[in-house]
Amino acid sequence: MLRYLIRRVLGVPFLLLGVASVAFILSQSTKGDPLSALVPERMMNNPEIVQAVEAQWGLDKPLPVRYVVYMKNLVQGDMGTSFNTRRPVARDIAERLPATLELVVAAMIVGTTLGMAIGLLSARFRHSIFDNAARGFALLGSSLPIFWSGLIMLYIFSVQLKWTPGTGRLDARTQAPEGVTGFYTVDALLAGNGGLFIEALSHLALPALVLGWSVIGIVARLVRSSLLDALGQDYVRTARAKGASDRVVLINHALRNALIPVLTVLGFTFAYLITGAVLTEAIFSWPGIGSYAVSAARSLDYPAIGGVTIVGATAFLLANLVTDIAYAWANPRIKVSG
Amino acid sequence: MSAVETLRPASPSRARRAWTFVRRLPLTGQIGILILLFWAVTLLTVQFWPLVDPLMMAGRRLQPPSADHWLGTDALGRDVLSRTLHGSTYTIPVALMVVVSAVVIGSALGAAAGYLGGWTDAVIMRAADVTLSFPPILLAMTVAATLGPGLPNAGLAMVIVWWPIYARLMRAQVLEVRTREHVEAAIAGGAGRGRVLVVHILPLCWTPTLINATMDFGQVALLAASLSFIGLGAVPPSPEWGSMISEGAAKFYSWWIAFGPGMAILSVVLATAFLGDGLRDVLDRRGPK
Amino acid sequence: MSAAPLLEIRDLRAAFPGPHGPVEAVRGIDLMLDAGEVLGVVGESGSGKSVAMMALLQLLPPSAIVSGSARFKGRELVGMPRGEIRQILGQEIGCIFQDPLSAFNPVLTIGDQILEAIRLHDRKISTQDAKRRVLDLLASVSIPQPDRRVDQYPHEFSGGMRQRAMIAMALANNPSLLIADEPTTALDVTVQAQILDLLRQLAAERGIGMVLITHDLGVVAGMARDIAVMYGGRVVETGTADDIFYDTCHPYTRGLIAAMPRLEKITEKLVSIEGTPPSIFDRPAGCSFAPRCKLALPDCRATDPSLRPVHRTSVACLRAEEIVAGTQGAVRAEFEKGAL
């Protein structure tokens, strides 16, 4: 297992190289002309700009050289200039990344806590009405088109019931909190601004719920089955023989063992959430990299889409790596055995 | 593999076998089949139905549901019900073609990788690893944007996203089946490599692929609609479900514009999830995953 | 109170729901154990011996139906509310299971699991005291370097050490009854002897009564005062250890004794009883041993004999008297063939 982990860690740079190579190939095939992936159409007749871009990306050189130049630029954080914002893509992404992370983390908290709670109760009361209803609820979450359920929820809770504010991370006139994390909820708390925290949280709640709902099923299903598996193990009988109550057995023994397989799906869940975040952000006008990618795709802003894709894939790879390491850490059987 | 045959009704006896197979499915699986049948019939015959032309701006704009327009009208005064039903002729065939292409390409590559091993295996599976390193929607968006908007290009992008799943599945199956006794007997009996693969190995490898493909169909339809919603799939004025929801999002207070297409997508995704679960129950006797 | 036995089981039954109604795994057994004594319960797997013990401790799955009576120090265990029996389990009754690897939770250290056993019954004990007790317990079962072992996980222990730790855990609260379910089956032969010695010594030192469940008569020899032989969910013969070994009447017990490897008979090949025990789903009518019994008569397949005193033991066999005499008809022929 240790060897597997080392191989896993060493494999990440190669996968990243592969990801970047795919991005390069795509940038070279845009409309049959790599230039059109770097320069907006309306600036094509501006020779100065065209020349500067050609020099920067080595477009007058042969393909292998262009590949090296592309990689060099990428390593230096240069992903080109967005057609829409006319700013470096890397800067746009850096500014918007915290919003996406805040949404994804919040959705992950929603999805895993609700998923675990539902899975736990489903295992405890299996084949009951609750069990079936909970599975239906979870299945609905993973089957709903998120760009539609988000719309419907927004209509119900914001427009009709007025329980939640409208779209965006804050009310239109509110000044964003100064802060290090870029998570408005956390920054507001750090600044000791309770009102701002409530406002940021109420904006975050609905999109996080909609997005989190989509992964509840994955988590709940796994928690239920691995918990049922754990409850049938010999060590559960041993614990009962020690005089442990059902609650102690469930929490100290079954749950601990059942959570190990759950760790393995967290990486998968993260991938699912990144995909869902792209669409959720578009619906809730959430100023993260997802809505950035969607508006870039709508206007064929190639550098922006490419940049988001590379960043998204990197996040995805790292999340899976962290999951694997966490799995090894949580499972003492794996730690020593080679 | 008999299940694959029973799914293909050709002669009366096959039809009967198909019927007994359907009866063995759990209730949810049967509901799934009913929903899918409804959409199959709809997409084949909808042009003959007594519906308003989905492109005609017939009624008044943004009308809520009424006796004339059961699901209301959109921003251009087009009938939402008619557009929703016609939408099946876009999303479903695209999803079907994507799944079939991904299964064929992915399985062929996976079988080659598993059977030939060595460099072929390494190259194909590393390519699969890299592809699976991307969050699916981002890769699909990038490829679709590179190829240019349009449903066929979106379909191609989705095949690129989906093939590695079937490659991995088929490779694992081939590796497992390859070591079985009847295969070793065939090799010992002097059968050629190609013959062993096609006659003795592949026929035993289809069950997991079939189950996965069924379950994926809904997810592919969902991704297709997502791409259209973003604007990279079907182009207006096509009544594609994703782009209809996008139009509904623009006219946010007229909730009914998005309601019909949303329910349509949901029904397809749920139906395939139900059917996939049912197929797994009946075909995969090794028990739950 | 002092006269009452430590454990007294009367007509204990345990059934599981089956596809065609409940299936009985234990069909009415009577057993008795005095304080400080050792009772051996012997039988092949599927004879119901483990199920019977798990039944009286309420450790069977909730779907199991248990009836009859099992009095521990005069208190009825069958039907006792879970909250009440929890006070007894781990406190007054300790359990040792067959496979110590699967019986320990793989993700908790050995120390934590013994600590839990202490804490479940002594909520006020300080962490320091509890930890000291864990170390003492590990030392008392002769685990070397307890201060290092205490923080290790079950998979880092050898089989024998794991079983020692399991014994330490069962003894954590000084129980008066120990139920050991095949404590040595999963171990190497040399380790088996060590574990048995340890059990014997601890039980004697602390005056613990013990039910020793095993399929191997050799394990109870020299340990148990009384032995009950189980077959097909029933006790088929019971008596003192000496009487069972030297004056057994039941063909099944005789088969078990013949199957024991013995030093003085080392040149002879090992005898085994032909056939397999009946499945609880498909029990024969009449005596459950009849299908495998060389002495079975048509009567044996019709009536299920009940336990009655014959010679020195209690036996459930229609032909027990003939076997004691060893002289008549088929029995004699079998004796002459050396089958018994």
Coordinates of C-alpha atoms in Angstrom, one line a residue, chain B residues 110-121 124 174-175 178 193 197:
Chain B
G110 CA -10.0 -1.8 -23.6
A111 CA -10.2 -5.3 -25.1
A112 CA -7.0 -4.6 -27.1
A113 CA -5.3 -3.2 -24.0
G114 CA -6.3 -6.2 -21.9
Y115 CA -5.6 -8.8 -24.5
L116 CA -2.4 -7.6 -26.1
G117 CA -0.8 -6.1 -23.0
G118 CA 2.6 -4.5 -23.2
W119 CA 2.9 -1.1 -25.0
T120 CA -0.6 -1.2 -26.4
D121 CA -1.9 -1.6 -22.9
I124 CA -4.2 3.2 -24.2
V174 CA -10.9 -9.4 -20.6
L175 CA -8.1 -9.8 -18.1
R178 CA -8.6 -14.6 -20.2
R193 CA -5.3 -15.0 -31.1
L197 CA -10.6 -13.0 -28.4

